[in-house]
Each structure stands twice: as C-alpha cells, then as structure tokens.
PDB file of N, CA, C and O in Angstrom:
ATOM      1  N   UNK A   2     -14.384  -3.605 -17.690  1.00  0.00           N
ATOM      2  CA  UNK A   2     -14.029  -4.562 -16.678  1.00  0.00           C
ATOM      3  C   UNK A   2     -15.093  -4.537 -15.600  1.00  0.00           C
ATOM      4  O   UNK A   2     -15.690  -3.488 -15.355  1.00  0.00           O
ATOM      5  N   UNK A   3     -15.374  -5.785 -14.879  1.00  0.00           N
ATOM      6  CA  UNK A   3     -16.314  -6.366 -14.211  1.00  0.00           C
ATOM      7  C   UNK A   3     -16.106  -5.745 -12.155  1.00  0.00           C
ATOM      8  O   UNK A   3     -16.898  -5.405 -11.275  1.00  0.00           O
ATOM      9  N   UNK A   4     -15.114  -5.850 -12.223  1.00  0.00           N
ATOM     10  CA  UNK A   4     -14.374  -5.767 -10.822  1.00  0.00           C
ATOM     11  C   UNK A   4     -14.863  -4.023 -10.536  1.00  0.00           C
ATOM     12  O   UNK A   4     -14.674  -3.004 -11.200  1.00  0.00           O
ATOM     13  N   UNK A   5     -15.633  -4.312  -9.095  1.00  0.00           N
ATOM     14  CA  UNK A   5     -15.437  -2.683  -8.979  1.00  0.00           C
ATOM     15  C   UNK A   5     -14.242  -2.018  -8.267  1.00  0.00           C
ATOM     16  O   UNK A   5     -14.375  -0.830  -7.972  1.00  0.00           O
ATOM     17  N   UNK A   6     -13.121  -2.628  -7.964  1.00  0.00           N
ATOM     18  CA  UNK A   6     -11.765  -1.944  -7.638  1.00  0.00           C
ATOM     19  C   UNK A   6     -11.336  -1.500  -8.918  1.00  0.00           C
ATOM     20  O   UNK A   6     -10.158  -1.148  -8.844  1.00  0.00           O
ATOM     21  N   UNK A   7     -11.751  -1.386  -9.928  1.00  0.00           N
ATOM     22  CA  UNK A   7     -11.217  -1.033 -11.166  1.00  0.00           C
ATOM     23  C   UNK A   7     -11.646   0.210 -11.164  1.00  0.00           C
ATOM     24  O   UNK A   7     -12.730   0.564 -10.701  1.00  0.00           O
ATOM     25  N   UNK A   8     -10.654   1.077 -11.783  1.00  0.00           N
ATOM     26  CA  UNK A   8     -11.009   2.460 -12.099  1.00  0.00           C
ATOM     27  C   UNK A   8      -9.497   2.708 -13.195  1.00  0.00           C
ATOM     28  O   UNK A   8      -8.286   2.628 -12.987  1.00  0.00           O
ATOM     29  N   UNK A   9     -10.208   2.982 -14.205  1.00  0.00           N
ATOM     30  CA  UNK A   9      -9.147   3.658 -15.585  1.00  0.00           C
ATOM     31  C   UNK A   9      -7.607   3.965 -15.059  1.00  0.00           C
ATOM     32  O   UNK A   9      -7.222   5.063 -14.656  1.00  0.00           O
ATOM     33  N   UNK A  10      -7.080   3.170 -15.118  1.00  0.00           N
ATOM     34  CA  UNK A  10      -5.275   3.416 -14.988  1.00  0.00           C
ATOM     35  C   UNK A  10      -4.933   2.931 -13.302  1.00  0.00           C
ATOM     36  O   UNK A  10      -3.817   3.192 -12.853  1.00  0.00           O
ATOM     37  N   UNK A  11      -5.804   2.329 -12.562  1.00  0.00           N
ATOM     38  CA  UNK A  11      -5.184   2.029 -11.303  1.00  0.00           C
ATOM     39  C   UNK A  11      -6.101   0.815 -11.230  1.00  0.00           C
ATOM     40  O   UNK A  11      -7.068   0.709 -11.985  1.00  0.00           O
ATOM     41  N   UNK A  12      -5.771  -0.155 -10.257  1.00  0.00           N
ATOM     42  CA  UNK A  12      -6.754  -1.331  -9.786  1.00  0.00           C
ATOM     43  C   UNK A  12      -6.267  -1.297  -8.375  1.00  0.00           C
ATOM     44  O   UNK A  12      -5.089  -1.611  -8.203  1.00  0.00           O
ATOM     45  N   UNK A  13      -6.907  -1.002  -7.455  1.00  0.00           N
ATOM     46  CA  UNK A  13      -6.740  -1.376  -5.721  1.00  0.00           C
ATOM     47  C   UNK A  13      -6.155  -2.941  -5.727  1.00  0.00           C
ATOM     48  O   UNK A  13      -6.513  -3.693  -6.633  1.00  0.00           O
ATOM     49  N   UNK A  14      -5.424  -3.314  -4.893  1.00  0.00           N
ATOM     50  CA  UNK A  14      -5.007  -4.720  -4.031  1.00  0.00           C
ATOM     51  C   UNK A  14      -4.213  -4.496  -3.213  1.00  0.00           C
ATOM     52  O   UNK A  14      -3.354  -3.620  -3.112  1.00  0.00           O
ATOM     53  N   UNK A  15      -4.577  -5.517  -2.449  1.00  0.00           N
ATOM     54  CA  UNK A  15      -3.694  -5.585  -1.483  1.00  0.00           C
ATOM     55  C   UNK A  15      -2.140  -5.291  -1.203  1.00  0.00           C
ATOM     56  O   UNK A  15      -1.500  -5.219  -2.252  1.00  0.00           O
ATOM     57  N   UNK A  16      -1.433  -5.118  -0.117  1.00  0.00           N
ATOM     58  CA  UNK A  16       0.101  -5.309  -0.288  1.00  0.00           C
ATOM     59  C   UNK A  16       0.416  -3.801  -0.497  1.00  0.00           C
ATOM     60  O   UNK A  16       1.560  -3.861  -0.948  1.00  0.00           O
ATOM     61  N   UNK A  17       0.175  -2.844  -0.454  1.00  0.00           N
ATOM     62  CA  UNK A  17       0.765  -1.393  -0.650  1.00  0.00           C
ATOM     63  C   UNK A  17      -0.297  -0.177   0.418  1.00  0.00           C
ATOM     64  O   UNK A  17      -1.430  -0.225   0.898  1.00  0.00           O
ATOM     65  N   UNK A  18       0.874   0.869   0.411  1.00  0.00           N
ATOM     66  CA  UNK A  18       0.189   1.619   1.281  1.00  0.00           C
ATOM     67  C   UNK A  18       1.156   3.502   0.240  1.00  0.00           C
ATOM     68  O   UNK A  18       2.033   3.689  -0.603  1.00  0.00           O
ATOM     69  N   UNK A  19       0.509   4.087   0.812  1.00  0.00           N
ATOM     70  CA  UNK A  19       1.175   5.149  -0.103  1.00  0.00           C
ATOM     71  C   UNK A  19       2.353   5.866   1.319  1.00  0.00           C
ATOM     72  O   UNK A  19       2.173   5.687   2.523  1.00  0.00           O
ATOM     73  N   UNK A  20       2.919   6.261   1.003  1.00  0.00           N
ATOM     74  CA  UNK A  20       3.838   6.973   1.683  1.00  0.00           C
ATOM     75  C   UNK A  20       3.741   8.392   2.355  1.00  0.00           C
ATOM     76  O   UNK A  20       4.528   9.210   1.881  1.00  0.00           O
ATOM     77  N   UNK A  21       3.093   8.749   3.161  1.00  0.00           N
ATOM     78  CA  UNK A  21       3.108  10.861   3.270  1.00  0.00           C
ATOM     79  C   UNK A  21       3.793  10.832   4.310  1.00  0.00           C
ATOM     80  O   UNK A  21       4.178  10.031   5.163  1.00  0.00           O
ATOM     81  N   UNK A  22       3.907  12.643   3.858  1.00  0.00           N
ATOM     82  CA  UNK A  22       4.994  12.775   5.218  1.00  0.00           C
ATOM     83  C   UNK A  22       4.924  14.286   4.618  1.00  0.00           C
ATOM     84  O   UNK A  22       5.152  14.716   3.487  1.00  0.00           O
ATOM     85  N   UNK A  23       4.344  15.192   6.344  1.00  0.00           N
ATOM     86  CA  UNK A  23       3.629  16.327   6.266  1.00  0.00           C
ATOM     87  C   UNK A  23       2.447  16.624   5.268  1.00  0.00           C
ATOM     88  O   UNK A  23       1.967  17.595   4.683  1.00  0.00           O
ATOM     89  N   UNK A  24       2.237  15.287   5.386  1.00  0.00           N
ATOM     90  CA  UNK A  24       0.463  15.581   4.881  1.00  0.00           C
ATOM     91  C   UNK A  24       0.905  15.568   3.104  1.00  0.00           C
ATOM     92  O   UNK A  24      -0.088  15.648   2.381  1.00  0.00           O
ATOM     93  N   UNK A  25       2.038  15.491   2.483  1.00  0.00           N
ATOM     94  CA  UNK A  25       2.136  15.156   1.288  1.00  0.00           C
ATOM     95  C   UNK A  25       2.809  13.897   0.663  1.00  0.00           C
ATOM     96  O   UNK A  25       3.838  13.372   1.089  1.00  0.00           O
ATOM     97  N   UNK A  26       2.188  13.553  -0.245  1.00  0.00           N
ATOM     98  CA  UNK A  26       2.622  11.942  -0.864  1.00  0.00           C
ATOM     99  C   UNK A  26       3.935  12.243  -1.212  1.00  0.00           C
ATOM    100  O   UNK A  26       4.156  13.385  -1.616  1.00  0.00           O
ATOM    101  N   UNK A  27       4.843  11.453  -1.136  1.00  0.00           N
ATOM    102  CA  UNK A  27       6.558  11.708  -0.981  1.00  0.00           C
ATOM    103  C   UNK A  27       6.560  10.056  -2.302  1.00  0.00           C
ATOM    104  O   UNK A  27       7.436  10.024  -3.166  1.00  0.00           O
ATOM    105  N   UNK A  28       5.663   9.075  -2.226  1.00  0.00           N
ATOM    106  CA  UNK A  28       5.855   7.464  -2.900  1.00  0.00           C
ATOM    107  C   UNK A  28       5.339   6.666  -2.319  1.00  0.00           C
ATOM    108  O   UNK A  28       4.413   6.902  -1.543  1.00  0.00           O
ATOM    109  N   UNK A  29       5.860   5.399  -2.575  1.00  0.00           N
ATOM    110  CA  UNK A  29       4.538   4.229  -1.787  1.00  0.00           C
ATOM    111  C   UNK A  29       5.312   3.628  -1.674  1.00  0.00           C
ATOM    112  O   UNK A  29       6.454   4.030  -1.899  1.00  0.00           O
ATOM    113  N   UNK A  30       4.972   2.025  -1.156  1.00  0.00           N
ATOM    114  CA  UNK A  30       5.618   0.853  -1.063  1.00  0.00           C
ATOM    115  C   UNK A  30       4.500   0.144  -1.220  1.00  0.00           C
ATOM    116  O   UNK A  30       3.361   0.506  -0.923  1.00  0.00           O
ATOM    117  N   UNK A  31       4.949  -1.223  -1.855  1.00  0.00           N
ATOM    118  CA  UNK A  31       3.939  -2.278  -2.490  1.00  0.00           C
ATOM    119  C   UNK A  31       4.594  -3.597  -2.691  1.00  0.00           C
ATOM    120  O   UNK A  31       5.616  -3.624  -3.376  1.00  0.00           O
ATOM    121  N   UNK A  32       4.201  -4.519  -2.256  1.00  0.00           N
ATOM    122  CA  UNK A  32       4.629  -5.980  -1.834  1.00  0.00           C
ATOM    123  C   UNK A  32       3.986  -7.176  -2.710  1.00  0.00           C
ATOM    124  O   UNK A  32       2.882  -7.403  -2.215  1.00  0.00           O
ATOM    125  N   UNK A  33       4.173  -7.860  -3.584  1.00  0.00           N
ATOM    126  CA  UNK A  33       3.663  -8.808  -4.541  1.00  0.00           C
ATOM    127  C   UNK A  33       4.440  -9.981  -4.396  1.00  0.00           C
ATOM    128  O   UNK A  33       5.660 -10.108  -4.290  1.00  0.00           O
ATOM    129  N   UNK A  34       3.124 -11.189  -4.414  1.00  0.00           N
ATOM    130  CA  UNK A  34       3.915 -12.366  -4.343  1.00  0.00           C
ATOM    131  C   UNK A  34       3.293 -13.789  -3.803  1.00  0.00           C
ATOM    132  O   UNK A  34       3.157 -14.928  -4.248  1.00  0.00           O
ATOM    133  N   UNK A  35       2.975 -13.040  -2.524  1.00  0.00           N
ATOM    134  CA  UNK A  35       2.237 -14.298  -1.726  1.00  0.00           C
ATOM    135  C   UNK A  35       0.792 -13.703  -1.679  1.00  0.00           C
ATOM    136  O   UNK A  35       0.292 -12.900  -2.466  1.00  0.00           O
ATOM    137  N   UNK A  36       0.175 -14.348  -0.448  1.00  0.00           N
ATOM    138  CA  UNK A  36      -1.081 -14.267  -0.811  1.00  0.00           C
ATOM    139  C   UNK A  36      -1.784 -12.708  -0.356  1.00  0.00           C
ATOM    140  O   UNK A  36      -0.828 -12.036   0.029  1.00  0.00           O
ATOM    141  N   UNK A  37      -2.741 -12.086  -0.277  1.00  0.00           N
ATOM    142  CA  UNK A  37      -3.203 -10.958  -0.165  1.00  0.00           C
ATOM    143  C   UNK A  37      -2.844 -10.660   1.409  1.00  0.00           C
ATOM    144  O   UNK A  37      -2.487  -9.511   1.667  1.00  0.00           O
ATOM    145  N   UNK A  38      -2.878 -11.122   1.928  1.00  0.00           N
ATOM    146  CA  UNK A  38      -2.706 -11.465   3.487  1.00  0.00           C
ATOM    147  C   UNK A  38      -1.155 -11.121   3.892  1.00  0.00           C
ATOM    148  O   UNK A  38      -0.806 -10.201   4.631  1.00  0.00           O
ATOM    149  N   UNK A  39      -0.284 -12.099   3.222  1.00  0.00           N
ATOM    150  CA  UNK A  39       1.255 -11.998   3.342  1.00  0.00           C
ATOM    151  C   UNK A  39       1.715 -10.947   2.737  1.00  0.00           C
ATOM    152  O   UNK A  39       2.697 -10.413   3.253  1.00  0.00           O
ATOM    153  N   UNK A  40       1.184 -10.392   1.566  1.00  0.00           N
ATOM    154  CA  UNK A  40       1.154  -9.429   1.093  1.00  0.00           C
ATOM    155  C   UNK A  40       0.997  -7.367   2.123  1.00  0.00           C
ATOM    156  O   UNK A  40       1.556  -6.271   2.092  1.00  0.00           O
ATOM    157  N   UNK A  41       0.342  -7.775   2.537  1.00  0.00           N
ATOM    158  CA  UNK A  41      -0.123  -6.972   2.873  1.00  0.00           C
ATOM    159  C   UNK A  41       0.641  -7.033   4.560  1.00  0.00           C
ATOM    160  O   UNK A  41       1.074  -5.939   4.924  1.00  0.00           O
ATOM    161  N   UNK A  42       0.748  -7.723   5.152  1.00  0.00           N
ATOM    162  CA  UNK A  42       1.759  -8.135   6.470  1.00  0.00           C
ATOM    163  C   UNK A  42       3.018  -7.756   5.764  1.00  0.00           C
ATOM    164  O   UNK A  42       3.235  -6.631   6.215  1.00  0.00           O
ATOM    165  N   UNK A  43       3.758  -7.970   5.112  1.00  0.00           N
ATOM    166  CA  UNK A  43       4.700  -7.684   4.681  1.00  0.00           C
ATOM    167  C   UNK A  43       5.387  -6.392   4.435  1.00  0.00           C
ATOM    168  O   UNK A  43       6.529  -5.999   4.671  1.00  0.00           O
ATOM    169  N   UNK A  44       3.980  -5.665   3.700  1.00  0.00           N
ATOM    170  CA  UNK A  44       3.969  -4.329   3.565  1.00  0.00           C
ATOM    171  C   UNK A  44       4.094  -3.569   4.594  1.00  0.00           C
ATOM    172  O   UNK A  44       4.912  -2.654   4.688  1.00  0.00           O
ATOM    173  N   UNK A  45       3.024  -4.008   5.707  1.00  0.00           N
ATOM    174  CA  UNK A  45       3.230  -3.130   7.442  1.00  0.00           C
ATOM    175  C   UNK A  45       4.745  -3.511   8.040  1.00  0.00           C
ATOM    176  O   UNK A  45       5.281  -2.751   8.847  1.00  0.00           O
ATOM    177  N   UNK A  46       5.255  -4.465   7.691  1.00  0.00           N
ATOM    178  CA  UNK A  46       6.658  -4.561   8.186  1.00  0.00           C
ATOM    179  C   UNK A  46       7.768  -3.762   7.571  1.00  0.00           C
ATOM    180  O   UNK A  46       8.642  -3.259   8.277  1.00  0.00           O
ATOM    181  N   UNK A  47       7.749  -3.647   6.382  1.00  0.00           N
ATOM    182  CA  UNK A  47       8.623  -2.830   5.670  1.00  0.00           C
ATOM    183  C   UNK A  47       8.319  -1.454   6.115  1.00  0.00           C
ATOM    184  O   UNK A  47       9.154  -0.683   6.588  1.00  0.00           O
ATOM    185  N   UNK A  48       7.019  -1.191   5.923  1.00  0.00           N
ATOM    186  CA  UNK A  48       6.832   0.899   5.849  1.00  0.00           C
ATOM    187  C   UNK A  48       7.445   0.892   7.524  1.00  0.00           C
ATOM    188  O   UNK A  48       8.197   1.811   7.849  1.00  0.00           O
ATOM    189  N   UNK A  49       7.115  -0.089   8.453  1.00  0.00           N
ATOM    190  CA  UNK A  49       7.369   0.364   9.866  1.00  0.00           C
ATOM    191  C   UNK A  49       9.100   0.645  10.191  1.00  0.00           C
ATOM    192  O   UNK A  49       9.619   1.524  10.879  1.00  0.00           O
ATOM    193  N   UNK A  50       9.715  -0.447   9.420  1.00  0.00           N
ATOM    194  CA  UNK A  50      10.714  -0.575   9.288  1.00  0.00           C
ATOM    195  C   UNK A  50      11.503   0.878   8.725  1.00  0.00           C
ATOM    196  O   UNK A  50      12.474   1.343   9.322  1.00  0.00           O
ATOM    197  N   UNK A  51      11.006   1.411   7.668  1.00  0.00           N
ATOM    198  CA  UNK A  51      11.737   2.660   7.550  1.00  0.00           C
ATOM    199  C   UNK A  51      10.968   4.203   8.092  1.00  0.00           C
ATOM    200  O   UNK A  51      10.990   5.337   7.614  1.00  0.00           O
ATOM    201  N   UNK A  52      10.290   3.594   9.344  1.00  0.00           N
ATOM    202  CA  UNK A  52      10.250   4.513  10.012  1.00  0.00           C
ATOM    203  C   UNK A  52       8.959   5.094   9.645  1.00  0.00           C
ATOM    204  O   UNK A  52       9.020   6.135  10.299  1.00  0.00           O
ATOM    205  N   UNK A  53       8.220   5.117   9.250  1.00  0.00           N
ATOM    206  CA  UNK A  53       6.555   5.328   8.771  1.00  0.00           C
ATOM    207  C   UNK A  53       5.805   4.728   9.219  1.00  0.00           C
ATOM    208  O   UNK A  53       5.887   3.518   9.432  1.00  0.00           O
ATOM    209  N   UNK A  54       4.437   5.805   9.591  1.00  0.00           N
ATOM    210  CA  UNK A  54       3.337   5.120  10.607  1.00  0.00           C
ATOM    211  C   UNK A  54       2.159   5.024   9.248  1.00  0.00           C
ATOM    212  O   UNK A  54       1.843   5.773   8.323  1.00  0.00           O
ATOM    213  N   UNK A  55       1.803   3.856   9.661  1.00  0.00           N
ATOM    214  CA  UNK A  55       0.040   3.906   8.232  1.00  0.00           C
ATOM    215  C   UNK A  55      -0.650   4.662   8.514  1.00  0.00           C
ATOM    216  O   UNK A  55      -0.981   5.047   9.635  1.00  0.00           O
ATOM    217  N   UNK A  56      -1.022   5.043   7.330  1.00  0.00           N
ATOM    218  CA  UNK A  56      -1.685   5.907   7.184  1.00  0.00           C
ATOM    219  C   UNK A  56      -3.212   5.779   7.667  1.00  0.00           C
ATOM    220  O   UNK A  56      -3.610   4.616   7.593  1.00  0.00           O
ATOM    221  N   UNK A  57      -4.035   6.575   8.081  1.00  0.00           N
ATOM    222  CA  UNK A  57      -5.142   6.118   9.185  1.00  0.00           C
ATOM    223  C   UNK A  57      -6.360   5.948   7.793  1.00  0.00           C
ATOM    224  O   UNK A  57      -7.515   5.589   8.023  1.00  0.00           O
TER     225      UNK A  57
END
C-alpha cells in the first residue's frame, strides 16, 4: 500500500484518540461517519464528556 499512514495491521485517521489513565492505555474511543473534521470534533466531545483530558 501507497499511503504512508499505513503500517501492517493499523492505518492512522482521523476521529479517535486512545484512552490512558496513570500513564497506561485502559481503550480508545473512535468516531466514523462524517467528515475527518466532524469526526474528529466529535471525538473531543465524547472523551471530554466522560471525563478524559487528550492526550498531549
């Protein structure tokens, strides 16, 4: 594959952020649908929503 967000078993996009908490991955959240943009707005509303800051 052509795309360099590609890497063997994962592809980066938009709309998700991973989840930690004390410095260890606990899961993620990930938003599909609209455009990369809404996607990704969507996502900062939800993780904020249950109380999670993004990750820096």
């Amino acid at each position: 594959m052509a795309s360099s967000a590609y890497r063997p078993r994962m592809v980066a996009v938009g709309g998700g952020y991973p989840i930690l908490e004390g410095g260890k991955l606990i899961g993620g959240i990930g938003i599909s649908g609209g455009t990369y943009q809404q996607d990704q707005d969507a996502c900062v509303e939800a993780f904020e929503k249950i109380g999670f800051q993004l990750p820096a």
